[in-house]
Amino acid sequence: MADKEATVYIVDVGRSMGRKNQGRYQSDLEWAMLYVWDKITSTVATDRKTATLGVIALRTFETVNELAEEESFAHISVLQDIKQTLLPDLQHLRRLIRVSKFDDGDAISAIVLAIQAITKYCKKLKYRRKIVLITNGQGSLDTDDISEITSKIKEDNIELVILGVDFDDAEYGFKEEIKDSQKAKNEAVLKSLADSCDGVFGTIAQAIEELGMPRLKTTRPVNSYKGQLTLGDPEQYATAMSIDVERYPRTVIRRPASASQYVHRADLSNRRASISSSTTILPDIDGLEGESSVLSTNGLAAVRNARSYQVEDDTAPGGKRDVTRDELAKGYEYGRTAVHISESDESIANLETTAVLEIVGFIPWSNYDRYMSMSTSNVIIAQKTNSKAIIAMSSLVHALMELEDFAIGRLVPKANKQPVLVLLAPSIEVDYECLLDVQIPFAEDVRSYKFAPLDRVVTVSGKILKEHRNLPTEELGAAMSDYVDSLDLSTFGKDDDGFDPFASFPRLVLIRTRNPVEYMQMTDTFSSVLHRIDQAVRWRAVHPEEPIPPPYDILTKFSKIPDELEASSKSKLMKLMEAADVKKVPPKLRSRKRQRDRVAPLSGLDVSALLATSRSTSKISPDNPIPEFRQMLETTEDPNGIVDAASQLIGIIEKHIKDSFGDSNYERVIAEMTALREEMIEMEEPGLWNDWLKKLKENLRGDGLGAGRDELWWRIRKEKLGLVIKSEMQVSDIGNDEARQFLSR
């Protein structure tokens, strides 16, 4: 279970925070709030009731706090008490946090109010307590009771974080050249306070820069198996091995947040909530008016999904009858039919098993192929409080390591679950010893395929050719090998001392002599989709109208070759292109004929156009119909020419059907029909095909094109030369059901 958290953000909104400094296009407050909004939205996204926060504004026009009567607490407003923050609260805070017209207000007094709020909310309970102060260091500070404040922060175990706008930070490498004397004095006081509380003091620039680093989610380990690891049958043999173990996930795919479906409702009132699983779709519980509720702000209502079941019934309206879920029965496909299995017989398909993890054999490391791994990995450790099991597990792990063997296990994680085979691999770490397991296939799970060899060509007569136009030459293989070596990332990075292999030798970029390290390490490689969606959702929650910023650099860093590496490997690439005889492919241009693509010659001289006659082809030959049909479509200038070309090919197809002795012309007819259908789709004339195909079906069934042509219609169905539907071409008026019924009869 995650720790309970209580965080108070103190935001300086004084008049000086509205200025734009250091060449930034944003004001100091807008810039600093990038950090605050990121932290708050991250807390909101967890949807945990125990992750609470409060917000205090410093140097405000009004004074809203419990100690408002005291002069030192003037111009400090509590915008939100400590509580779980939801999206309506976030939107409310966004409206309240604005630059004020005053510069009066004491940051030390604001810290006192934050301490009081945390003490009042957390009492003596176990909480992770934190105060974050965001300020530019302007204004006056009351340091009279700073020693008592320090003692209270330490006593309550509160983490104090002070981040300043343009604060000097030697470790980060920033120093404000022209600094106001009052700001410099306040910086020194705040730094001393943070150091005395063992807190954090720094510049907001570093904090904002680090926002791009994805935050990894800490998960609580949940065992998927807790029982015994056995070798042999302990119930029958005293020499059998039995170890109490626990199994936990080692790698699990973390998927991005999924989107739910909502509809915009204009009639939703501020006091009316829709039924939803999201905690943000709630009524206005805090009494906020106007836009405070998500329902009134976005007008969103959750969508309920309903599922209906229908069966074909000629007596029912529309030919289909609704049935309830209780009327459904299970059946297994058997050929073209289904075999019904009653509820009483369902136990046949469900094996009665007990939870177990037993070793069934051992194999050498060299006998295991990597493609056999079928699942994510898990870690198996001995029972944490069982010293006997820990010693036994250590003995097994060391034995497998010394013999360089893997163990094959049969795993049933829970009773009545299907058994699976797992590979158990030994792993010895500094802190623990364990077994790593992955699921491996049964015999039925393996797919074996035969592919043509890549290093030779086998002719029809069985002759083996080592040199062929489809085989790489030795020169090409060497060029490719050199190019791949020039793109080596395993030694391209910097070591712990910050050594850059290209910095010391700018001209000899291939020389690496000191501690080269891997460039793209697993710990620095993050899921771009997951964190990009998270970034976009959090940004949109606070800025509903502003454009979403570009992805963080860390997410796109490894999406392309580093510039230095690309430059150093360019010579190798040119040699590879020369050895492979790479030629530029002519670009495709958009033709005037219904947006068809045609290849533009690299020379600019269109030979086919020069050789073409001044007038387009007017007659399609039955001996060469498909090429001449397509050529006629290419050269026609009149839209009616499409109809003419299609009509000629249709006449040729029907003649071939009539003249066919048995099925002698069927293959030719199918090829001609395929060409006609493809061209009509490309020319956006599906009606010509659909109308003719309906007539063709009637003629084939009615012996209009000769007797006994049912086999041709069967072949047309087999090749799926059916009606053109809307999903293929928008201008078609044929639906899926109509096209399916047309081919089925």
XYZ file of C-alpha atoms in Angstrom:
745
model
C 0.000 0.000 0.000
C 1.319 3.452 -0.933
C 2.320 5.851 1.832
C -0.059 8.584 2.890
C 1.074 12.005 1.675
C 0.336 15.567 2.733
C 1.947 18.322 0.646
C 1.458 22.084 0.834
C 2.487 24.273 -2.101
C 3.272 27.917 -1.329
C 3.120 29.994 -4.517
C 4.399 33.573 -4.643
C 1.937 35.632 -6.730
C 3.381 39.084 -5.950
C 3.482 41.862 -8.503
C 7.158 41.213 -9.248
C 6.250 37.660 -10.348
C 4.466 39.168 -13.349
C 7.718 40.376 -14.929
C 9.537 38.586 -17.748
C 13.225 38.061 -17.019
C 16.241 36.350 -18.591
C 14.756 36.672 -22.075
C 11.789 34.406 -21.328
C 8.498 34.886 -23.173
C 6.590 33.907 -20.009
C 6.224 35.801 -16.779
C 8.018 34.443 -13.726
C 4.724 33.141 -12.309
C 3.691 31.391 -15.532
C 7.133 29.829 -15.811
C 7.228 28.661 -12.189
C 3.696 27.268 -12.408
C 4.874 24.791 -15.058
C 6.528 22.940 -12.185
C 3.628 23.347 -9.759
C 0.964 22.231 -12.238
C 3.044 19.232 -13.245
C 3.379 18.083 -9.645
C -0.267 18.703 -8.770
C -1.622 16.988 -11.902
C 0.641 14.008 -11.236
C -0.912 13.717 -7.779
C -4.431 14.058 -9.196
C -3.713 11.331 -11.748
C -2.960 8.774 -9.012
C -6.602 8.997 -7.858
C -5.527 8.066 -4.332
C -7.473 9.422 -1.384
C -4.292 9.299 0.693
C -2.412 11.583 -1.734
C -3.525 14.985 -0.410
C -2.310 18.522 -0.981
C -3.038 22.118 -0.103
C -2.182 25.429 -1.790
C -1.238 28.744 -0.177
C -0.783 31.976 -2.145
C 1.827 34.491 -0.956
C 1.656 38.283 -1.456
C -2.041 38.350 -2.377
C -4.390 41.327 -2.257
C -6.582 39.722 0.417
C -5.697 37.913 3.623
C -7.438 34.564 4.079
C -5.920 32.404 6.816
C -6.521 31.420 10.433
C -3.940 33.933 11.734
C -5.121 36.862 9.625
C -5.413 39.128 12.679
C -1.634 39.123 13.152
C 0.246 41.641 11.035
C 3.008 39.263 9.936
C 0.448 36.947 8.303
C -1.114 39.637 6.112
C -1.460 39.159 2.349
C -1.323 35.373 2.639
C -4.334 33.389 1.394
C -5.112 29.704 1.782
C -6.506 28.763 -1.622
C -7.144 25.125 -0.739
C -6.964 23.204 2.506
C -5.209 19.850 2.530
C -7.436 17.239 0.879
C -7.629 14.923 -2.086
C -7.577 17.095 -5.193
C -9.860 16.336 -8.127
C -10.167 17.908 -11.557
C -12.799 20.505 -10.445
C -10.394 21.629 -7.688
C -7.606 21.873 -10.236
C -9.674 24.094 -12.500
C -10.701 26.223 -9.528
C -7.055 26.736 -8.533
C -6.187 27.732 -12.076
C -8.686 30.597 -11.891
C -7.441 31.751 -8.483
C -3.693 31.774 -9.092
C -3.084 35.135 -10.756
C -0.462 37.850 -10.383
C -1.560 40.315 -7.701
C -0.900 44.048 -7.473
C 0.998 43.871 -4.190
C 4.524 42.956 -3.128
C 3.811 42.715 0.600
C 3.839 39.316 2.281
C 6.260 37.220 4.344
C 7.401 33.839 2.953
C 8.524 32.668 6.406
C 5.032 33.308 7.776
C 3.567 31.330 4.849
C 5.796 28.399 5.861
C 4.412 28.691 9.403
C 0.856 28.463 8.045
C 1.847 25.401 6.004
C 3.316 23.725 9.100
C 0.130 24.478 11.024
C -2.049 23.044 8.233
C 0.006 19.824 8.049
C -0.001 19.409 11.838
C -3.751 19.943 12.004
C -4.492 17.511 9.172
C -1.994 14.734 9.893
C -2.107 14.889 13.687
C 0.198 12.146 14.952
C -0.522 9.762 12.089
C 2.154 8.440 9.759
C 2.340 10.730 6.724
C 4.953 11.826 4.256
C 4.889 15.556 4.961
C 6.242 18.105 2.526
C 6.260 21.870 2.000
C 7.194 23.363 -1.387
C 7.875 27.111 -1.566
C 7.971 28.785 -4.994
C 9.165 32.418 -4.909
C 11.384 34.953 -6.648
C 12.882 36.138 -3.340
C 11.448 39.639 -3.451
C 9.827 41.376 -0.487
C 10.713 41.268 3.201
C 11.283 38.233 5.448
C 10.596 38.022 9.194
C 13.485 35.964 10.626
C 12.786 36.474 14.337
C 11.476 32.944 15.058
C 13.352 31.100 12.334
C 15.168 28.827 14.819
C 11.854 27.660 16.328
C 10.463 27.084 12.839
C 13.487 24.945 12.021
C 12.994 22.874 15.160
C 9.297 22.342 14.391
C 10.056 21.207 10.830
C 12.597 18.687 12.106
C 10.340 17.524 14.922
C 7.409 16.833 12.585
C 9.717 15.268 9.981
C 8.602 17.686 7.263
C 10.551 17.891 4.019
C 11.120 21.518 3.014
C 11.746 22.326 -0.666
C 12.525 25.921 -1.656
C 12.716 26.676 -5.370
C 13.458 30.197 -6.498
C 13.060 32.003 -9.781
C 16.584 32.862 -11.009
C 18.168 31.783 -7.722
C 21.914 31.176 -7.877
C 22.853 27.495 -7.983
C 26.508 26.592 -8.362
C 25.818 22.876 -8.837
C 23.355 23.557 -11.648
C 25.620 26.211 -13.102
C 23.396 29.302 -12.944
C 24.174 32.732 -11.512
C 22.083 35.847 -11.979
C 24.461 38.577 -13.123
C 22.501 41.643 -11.983
C 20.794 40.742 -8.719
C 18.845 43.034 -6.433
C 20.457 43.390 -2.989
C 17.188 42.546 -1.209
C 16.777 39.412 -3.321
C 20.349 38.336 -2.614
C 19.750 38.768 1.121
C 16.495 36.792 1.002
C 18.165 34.029 -0.993
C 20.792 33.650 1.712
C 18.117 33.469 4.435
C 16.040 30.871 2.573
C 19.122 28.788 1.746
C 20.167 28.815 5.377
C 16.654 27.726 6.413
C 16.630 24.864 3.923
C 20.099 23.683 4.931
C 19.288 23.772 8.644
C 16.161 21.643 7.992
C 18.050 19.176 5.771
C 15.776 20.337 2.992
C 16.261 21.162 -0.682
C 17.223 24.582 -2.046
C 17.663 25.274 -5.729
C 16.669 27.210 -8.787
C 13.328 26.570 -10.454
C 15.070 26.253 -13.838
C 16.598 22.920 -12.843
C 13.276 21.650 -11.476
C 11.472 22.558 -14.714
C 14.217 20.958 -16.788
C 13.872 17.717 -14.827
C 10.134 17.567 -15.539
C 11.016 15.966 -18.856
C 12.475 12.955 -17.066
C 9.673 10.351 -16.886
C 8.675 9.318 -13.406
C 8.598 5.567 -12.956
C 5.659 4.189 -11.051
C 6.490 2.272 -7.894
C 4.327 -0.819 -7.587
C 3.619 -2.986 -4.590
C 4.797 -6.587 -5.140
C 1.942 -9.088 -5.326
C 2.842 -12.767 -5.523
C 1.333 -14.847 -8.329
C 2.232 -18.141 -6.650
C 2.936 -19.038 -3.056
C 3.609 -22.669 -2.332
C 6.230 -25.343 -2.788
C 8.849 -25.927 -5.459
C 9.273 -29.681 -5.688
C 11.550 -32.192 -7.385
C 9.976 -35.595 -7.096
C 6.903 -36.456 -5.023
C 7.440 -35.461 -1.361
C 4.358 -37.456 -0.310
C 5.800 -40.747 -1.567
C 9.573 -40.322 -1.354
C 11.562 -38.994 1.570
C 14.411 -38.015 -0.768
C 12.227 -35.661 -2.809
C 13.039 -31.944 -2.691
C 10.483 -29.426 -1.428
C 11.183 -25.685 -0.980
C 8.692 -23.074 0.199
C 8.818 -20.323 -2.434
C 7.061 -17.160 -3.589
C 6.733 -15.938 -7.174
C 6.613 -12.238 -8.162
C 6.560 -10.435 -11.542
C 9.955 -9.243 -12.767
C 8.826 -7.550 -15.978
C 5.261 -6.438 -16.741
C 4.130 -4.359 -19.696
C 2.932 -0.968 -18.487
C 0.255 0.232 -20.850
C -0.767 3.859 -21.416
C -3.946 5.244 -19.945
C -7.029 4.260 -21.902
C -9.654 6.752 -23.005
C -13.316 6.366 -22.054
C -16.263 7.425 -24.155
C -18.352 10.457 -23.185
C -20.928 12.660 -24.871
C -21.447 16.390 -24.610
C -24.617 17.274 -22.733
C -25.889 20.825 -22.675
C -28.674 20.054 -20.189
C -26.442 18.898 -17.317
C -26.899 21.003 -14.229
C -24.224 21.874 -11.676
C -25.775 19.567 -9.086
C -26.338 16.538 -11.251
C -23.725 13.824 -11.788
C -23.658 11.142 -14.425
C -22.883 7.545 -13.661
C -19.186 6.981 -14.286
C -16.245 5.110 -12.914
C -14.105 8.256 -12.977
C -13.768 10.140 -9.728
C -13.646 13.429 -11.598
C -17.236 13.157 -12.791
C -18.741 14.349 -9.555
C -21.132 17.047 -8.407
C -19.791 20.300 -7.028
C -19.050 19.190 -3.473
C -17.027 22.251 -2.528
C -19.728 24.764 -3.264
C -17.831 26.248 -6.196
C -20.016 28.144 -8.607
C -20.099 28.473 -12.358
C -17.390 26.389 -14.006
C -16.191 24.487 -10.949
C -17.866 21.223 -11.889
C -16.585 19.050 -14.679
C -20.150 18.416 -15.712
C -20.857 22.100 -16.197
C -17.407 22.946 -17.558
C -17.057 20.213 -20.157
C -20.664 19.030 -20.326
C -19.605 15.396 -20.330
C -21.821 12.436 -19.573
C -20.606 8.860 -19.393
C -21.738 6.424 -22.063
C -23.281 3.107 -21.137
C -22.685 0.203 -23.503
C -25.480 -2.270 -24.200
C -25.137 -5.574 -26.023
C -27.920 -7.362 -27.836
C -28.030 -10.863 -29.300
C -29.886 -11.781 -32.482
C -30.567 -14.927 -34.487
C -31.889 -15.283 -38.006
C -35.638 -15.872 -38.086
C -37.619 -15.547 -41.317
C -40.863 -15.091 -39.391
C -39.558 -12.102 -37.383
C -39.620 -8.522 -38.690
C -36.404 -7.826 -40.564
C -35.492 -11.519 -40.601
C -33.833 -11.383 -37.159
C -35.105 -12.071 -33.661
C -33.650 -10.809 -30.368
C -32.654 -13.385 -27.754
C -31.617 -12.952 -24.127
C -28.234 -13.880 -22.747
C -29.797 -16.688 -20.718
C -30.871 -18.394 -23.944
C -27.315 -18.598 -25.240
C -25.440 -21.887 -25.166
C -21.774 -22.721 -25.627
C -20.574 -24.654 -28.618
C -17.252 -25.716 -30.078
C -16.553 -25.310 -33.785
C -16.330 -28.659 -35.527
C -15.712 -28.295 -39.242
C -18.445 -26.015 -40.576
C -20.790 -26.690 -37.654
C -20.832 -26.176 -33.893
C -21.024 -28.913 -31.271
C -23.111 -27.972 -28.252
C -21.596 -28.532 -24.807
C -24.024 -28.370 -21.899
C -23.147 -26.805 -18.584
C -22.925 -30.208 -16.958
C -20.292 -31.255 -19.506
C -18.195 -28.096 -19.287
C -15.909 -29.787 -16.778
C -14.529 -31.826 -19.692
C -12.744 -28.748 -21.008
C -11.648 -27.621 -17.534
C -8.850 -29.646 -16.000
C -9.074 -30.217 -12.281
C -5.664 -29.087 -11.039
C -4.050 -28.048 -7.779
C -1.583 -25.217 -7.306
C 1.913 -26.607 -7.808
C 5.376 -25.797 -9.139
C 7.332 -28.947 -9.862
C 10.581 -29.527 -11.704
C 10.163 -32.056 -14.507
C 13.640 -31.950 -16.037
C 16.865 -30.082 -16.793
C 18.515 -28.875 -20.017
C 21.913 -27.274 -20.724
C 22.054 -23.556 -21.408
C 23.256 -24.213 -24.946
C 20.128 -26.237 -25.796
C 17.705 -23.378 -25.154
C 16.744 -21.119 -28.070
C 15.754 -17.561 -27.280
C 12.622 -17.654 -29.399
C 11.140 -20.179 -26.963
C 10.355 -17.488 -24.361
C 6.610 -16.763 -24.546
C 5.837 -14.470 -21.627
C 7.061 -11.766 -19.324
C 9.573 -12.853 -16.704
C 8.994 -13.633 -13.035
C 11.274 -14.058 -10.051
C 11.023 -17.006 -7.657
C 12.530 -16.559 -4.208
C 12.516 -18.608 -1.048
C 9.945 -17.826 1.615
C 11.210 -14.659 3.282
C 11.009 -15.825 6.885
C 11.997 -19.467 6.276
C 15.752 -19.871 6.782
C 15.645 -23.537 5.783
C 13.974 -22.647 2.493
C 16.510 -19.874 1.866
C 19.422 -22.294 2.269
C 17.755 -24.883 0.044
C 17.027 -22.283 -2.665
C 20.629 -21.078 -2.536
C 21.870 -24.656 -3.009
C 19.604 -25.176 -6.039
C 20.593 -21.870 -7.629
C 24.314 -22.519 -7.194
C 23.975 -26.077 -8.521
C 22.251 -24.850 -11.694
C 24.853 -22.105 -12.095
C 27.804 -24.474 -11.712
C 26.353 -27.062 -14.099
C 25.197 -24.344 -16.542
C 21.752 -25.884 -16.647
C 18.177 -24.648 -16.768
C 15.328 -26.387 -14.972
C 12.009 -27.092 -16.700
C 9.018 -26.713 -14.409
C 5.288 -27.388 -14.538
C 3.390 -24.485 -12.990
C -0.214 -24.249 -11.881
C -0.448 -20.835 -10.155
C -3.908 -21.463 -8.678
C -6.253 -24.389 -8.295
C -8.160 -25.343 -11.465
C -5.928 -23.144 -13.607
C -4.398 -24.522 -16.772
C -0.840 -25.840 -16.307
C 2.011 -24.170 -18.153
C 5.647 -25.047 -18.723
C 8.230 -22.605 -17.387
C 11.971 -22.308 -17.764
C 13.781 -21.752 -14.445
C 17.088 -19.904 -14.803
C 19.479 -19.290 -11.864
C 20.315 -15.712 -10.905
C 22.841 -14.636 -8.272
C 22.718 -10.971 -7.248
C 24.569 -9.090 -4.542
C 21.561 -8.950 -2.210
C 19.718 -12.173 -3.048
C 19.674 -15.397 -5.005
C 16.657 -16.464 -7.005
C 15.252 -18.262 -10.017
C 13.953 -16.377 -13.043
C 11.138 -17.996 -14.998
C 9.512 -17.484 -18.367
C 6.771 -19.522 -19.988
C 7.881 -21.883 -22.751
C 5.735 -23.550 -25.422
C 4.143 -26.964 -25.614
C 4.681 -28.904 -28.825
C 1.422 -27.510 -30.266
C 2.557 -23.931 -29.686
C 5.618 -24.127 -31.939
C 5.234 -22.940 -35.521
C 7.737 -24.363 -38.004
C 8.164 -22.745 -41.392
C 10.522 -23.274 -44.305
C 12.028 -20.248 -45.990
C 14.406 -19.928 -48.879
C 18.061 -19.776 -47.750
C 19.745 -16.386 -47.824
C 23.249 -17.557 -48.737
C 22.451 -19.664 -51.801
C 19.924 -20.166 -54.583
C 18.490 -23.597 -55.295
C 17.289 -24.045 -58.878
C 14.388 -26.197 -60.020
C 16.811 -28.948 -60.996
C 18.339 -28.891 -57.492
C 21.542 -27.105 -58.442
C 22.987 -24.853 -55.726
C 24.253 -21.442 -56.835
C 26.548 -19.391 -54.626
C 26.651 -16.459 -57.051
C 23.397 -14.998 -58.260
C 21.856 -11.585 -58.878
C 19.691 -12.083 -55.781
C 22.685 -12.933 -53.561
C 24.988 -10.321 -51.993
C 28.546 -10.219 -53.226
C 31.540 -10.329 -50.901
C 32.102 -6.650 -51.560
C 28.517 -5.835 -50.571
C 28.743 -7.986 -47.433
C 31.968 -6.285 -46.347
C 30.502 -2.823 -47.004
C 27.399 -3.646 -45.003
C 29.508 -5.035 -42.148
C 31.625 -1.877 -42.038
C 28.535 0.330 -42.052
C 26.908 -1.596 -39.200
C 30.135 -1.390 -37.175
C 30.252 2.372 -37.725
C 26.806 2.678 -36.095
C 27.828 0.824 -32.936
C 25.965 2.302 -29.947
C 27.568 0.047 -27.337
C 30.610 2.322 -27.072
C 29.171 5.669 -28.111
C 28.101 7.051 -24.727
C 29.917 8.893 -21.952
C 31.406 7.236 -18.903
C 30.797 8.217 -15.285
C 33.514 10.864 -15.516
C 31.719 12.544 -18.386
C 34.179 11.462 -21.054
C 32.867 12.174 -24.527
C 34.626 10.034 -27.156
C 34.160 12.786 -29.741
C 35.158 15.750 -27.578
C 38.843 14.846 -27.216
C 39.288 13.850 -30.840
C 37.015 16.058 -32.961
C 38.702 15.055 -36.198
C 39.409 11.417 -35.386
C 35.858 10.593 -34.410
C 36.354 6.839 -34.620
C 39.034 6.783 -31.910
C 37.784 5.734 -28.478
C 40.474 5.074 -25.931
C 39.007 5.797 -22.494
C 36.103 4.074 -20.813
C 33.484 4.086 -23.589
C 29.996 3.064 -22.406
C 26.698 2.108 -23.994
C 24.765 5.007 -25.491
C 21.232 3.627 -25.283
C 20.999 1.958 -21.883
C 17.813 0.246 -20.787
C 17.474 2.460 -17.702
C 17.421 5.541 -19.950
C 14.950 4.158 -22.501
C 11.332 5.061 -21.792
C 8.017 4.293 -23.454
C 7.327 7.280 -25.705
C 3.615 6.517 -26.121
C 2.953 6.029 -22.412
C 4.647 9.197 -21.189
C 3.483 11.308 -24.139
C -0.164 10.471 -23.412
C 0.428 11.164 -19.722
C 2.011 14.530 -20.573
C -0.843 15.482 -22.900
C -3.586 14.530 -20.433
C -1.997 16.450 -17.562
C -1.440 19.514 -19.738
C -4.991 19.496 -21.083
C -6.413 19.176 -17.556
C -4.880 22.556 -16.656
C -4.847 24.250 -20.080
C -8.060 23.198 -21.874
C -7.637 25.682 -24.730
C -3.866 25.988 -25.251
C -1.995 23.754 -27.721
C -0.237 20.725 -26.279
C 3.547 21.268 -26.058
C 5.947 19.026 -28.000
C 7.136 15.795 -26.368
C 10.063 15.915 -23.965
C 13.503 15.471 -25.497
C 14.160 12.295 -23.515
C 11.218 10.638 -25.287
C 12.542 11.407 -28.784
C 16.262 11.142 -28.045
C 16.598 7.585 -29.316
C 14.183 7.910 -32.240
C 17.000 8.904 -34.599
C 20.710 8.325 -35.075
C 22.893 10.768 -33.101
C 24.177 13.537 -35.361
C 27.840 12.804 -34.559
C 27.428 9.108 -35.275
C 25.546 9.785 -38.500
C 28.285 12.127 -39.697
C 31.056 9.671 -38.859
C 29.312 6.806 -40.670
C 28.487 8.769 -43.835
C 31.568 7.572 -45.716
C 30.693 3.960 -44.920
C 27.149 4.547 -46.131
C 28.371 5.939 -49.441
C 30.557 2.879 -49.980
C 27.589 0.652 -49.160
C 25.380 2.463 -51.656
C 28.072 2.113 -54.310
C 28.523 -1.616 -53.627
C 24.742 -2.207 -53.653
C 24.293 -0.127 -56.814
C 21.521 1.922 -55.171
C 19.543 4.018 -57.631
C 17.010 6.733 -57.040
C 13.405 5.641 -57.528
C 11.397 7.997 -59.772
C 8.858 9.978 -57.756
C 5.154 9.471 -58.271
C 3.152 12.356 -59.684
C -0.570 12.868 -59.448
C -2.200 12.415 -62.863
C -5.151 14.449 -64.051
C -7.106 11.240 -64.606
C -9.055 10.768 -61.382
C -5.955 11.316 -59.225
C -4.150 8.206 -60.512
C -0.445 7.917 -59.750
C 2.092 7.779 -62.558
C 5.867 7.603 -62.426
C 7.764 10.722 -63.478
C 10.999 9.971 -65.412
C 14.157 11.222 -63.698
C 15.358 12.719 -66.989
C 12.141 14.664 -67.425
C 11.622 13.060 -70.855
C 8.426 11.012 -70.968
C 9.180 8.434 -73.660
C 5.750 6.823 -73.413
C 4.134 10.177 -74.116
C 6.320 10.672 -77.197
C 5.474 7.247 -78.531
C 1.770 7.552 -77.813
C -0.512 8.367 -80.717
C -2.314 11.648 -80.860
C -5.601 9.887 -80.395
C -6.319 7.472 -77.552
C -6.862 3.780 -78.131
C -10.444 3.222 -79.241
C -10.554 -0.561 -79.508
C -9.471 -3.220 -76.986
C -8.160 -6.431 -78.504
C -9.563 -9.693 -77.082
C -6.062 -11.166 -77.324
C -4.488 -8.608 -74.969
C -7.407 -7.053 -73.075
C -5.993 -6.193 -69.661
C -2.952 -4.065 -70.717
C -4.934 -2.319 -73.456
C -7.826 -1.676 -71.061
C -5.509 -0.006 -68.573
C -3.736 1.923 -71.325
C -7.073 3.191 -72.579
C -7.948 4.447 -69.094
C -4.579 6.203 -68.869
C -4.905 8.002 -72.186
C -8.582 8.883 -72.241
C -9.413 12.577 -71.904
C -13.185 12.173 -71.808
C -14.892 10.826 -68.622
C -17.196 8.905 -70.947
C -14.107 7.037 -72.076
C -14.139 5.183 -68.755
C -17.603 3.827 -69.549
C -16.489 2.921 -73.071
C -13.379 1.061 -71.853
C -15.338 -0.805 -69.166
C -18.050 -1.764 -71.678
C -15.491 -3.151 -74.115
C -13.794 -5.257 -71.436
C -17.165 -6.494 -70.173
C -18.031 -7.595 -73.724
C -14.705 -9.447 -73.984
C -15.260 -11.155 -70.620
C -18.745 -12.327 -71.586
C -17.449 -13.591 -74.954
C -14.718 -15.578 -73.196
C -17.363 -17.111 -70.936
C -19.563 -18.099 -73.891
C -16.640 -19.564 -75.853
C -15.221 -21.445 -72.862
C -15.179 -25.214 -73.308
C -15.893 -26.311 -69.742
C -13.616 -24.293 -67.473
C -10.852 -23.690 -70.045
C -11.273 -19.887 -70.013
C -12.211 -19.459 -66.331
C -8.737 -18.452 -65.146
C -8.566 -15.837 -67.885
C -12.033 -14.550 -67.010
C -11.114 -14.242 -63.322
C -7.982 -12.225 -64.183
C -9.982 -9.894 -66.449
C -12.690 -9.437 -63.820
C -10.064 -8.664 -61.171
C -8.531 -5.977 -63.403
C -11.960 -4.486 -64.120
C -12.911 -4.342 -60.440
C -9.591 -2.785 -59.367
C -9.712 -0.117 -62.069
C -13.328 0.792 -61.365
C -12.455 1.294 -57.677
C -9.446 3.419 -58.596
C -11.461 5.464 -61.084
C -14.222 5.933 -58.472
C -16.833 4.246 -60.655
C -18.055 1.345 -58.481
C -21.534 1.553 -59.996
C -20.338 0.229 -63.363
C -18.936 -2.883 -61.697
C -21.821 -3.451 -59.292
C -24.522 -3.148 -61.974
C -22.711 -5.493 -64.351
C -21.909 -8.056 -61.639
C -25.600 -8.326 -60.723
C -26.479 -8.965 -64.387
C -23.600 -11.452 -64.703
C -24.930 -13.445 -61.764
C -28.377 -13.665 -63.359
C -26.870 -14.760 -66.691
C -24.701 -17.430 -65.082
C -27.617 -18.821 -63.104
C -30.027 -18.547 -66.016
C -27.724 -20.057 -68.642
C -27.579 -16.728 -70.462
C -23.864 -17.239 -71.138
C -24.018 -20.945 -71.736
C -25.204 -23.920 -69.766
C -23.445 -25.186 -66.650
C -21.687 -21.997 -65.568
C -22.315 -22.486 -61.826
C -18.664 -23.428 -61.289
C -17.586 -20.009 -62.575
C -19.811 -18.299 -60.006
C -18.244 -20.513 -57.328
C -14.800 -19.327 -58.451
C -15.946 -15.703 -58.387
C -17.070 -16.213 -54.777
C -13.773 -17.928 -53.932
C -11.762 -14.967 -55.287
C -14.081 -12.578 -53.388
C -14.921 -10.577 -56.500
C -18.107 -9.285 -54.924
C -19.865 -5.938 -54.941
C -17.849 -2.837 -54.086
C -19.040 -1.670 -50.641
C -18.860 1.664 -48.866
C -15.794 0.704 -46.819
C -13.890 0.273 -50.102
C -15.311 3.322 -51.861
C -17.375 6.063 -50.244
C -19.441 6.732 -53.354
C -20.769 3.154 -53.338
C -24.329 2.631 -52.086
C -23.817 -1.048 -51.201
C -23.681 -2.028 -47.514
C -21.827 -4.928 -45.901
C -24.942 -7.035 -45.341
C -26.152 -6.636 -48.931
C -22.743 -7.573 -50.357
C -22.476 -10.593 -48.046
C -25.919 -11.870 -49.005
C -25.165 -11.306 -52.708
C -22.154 -13.609 -52.631
C -23.691 -16.196 -50.299
C -26.584 -17.080 -52.646
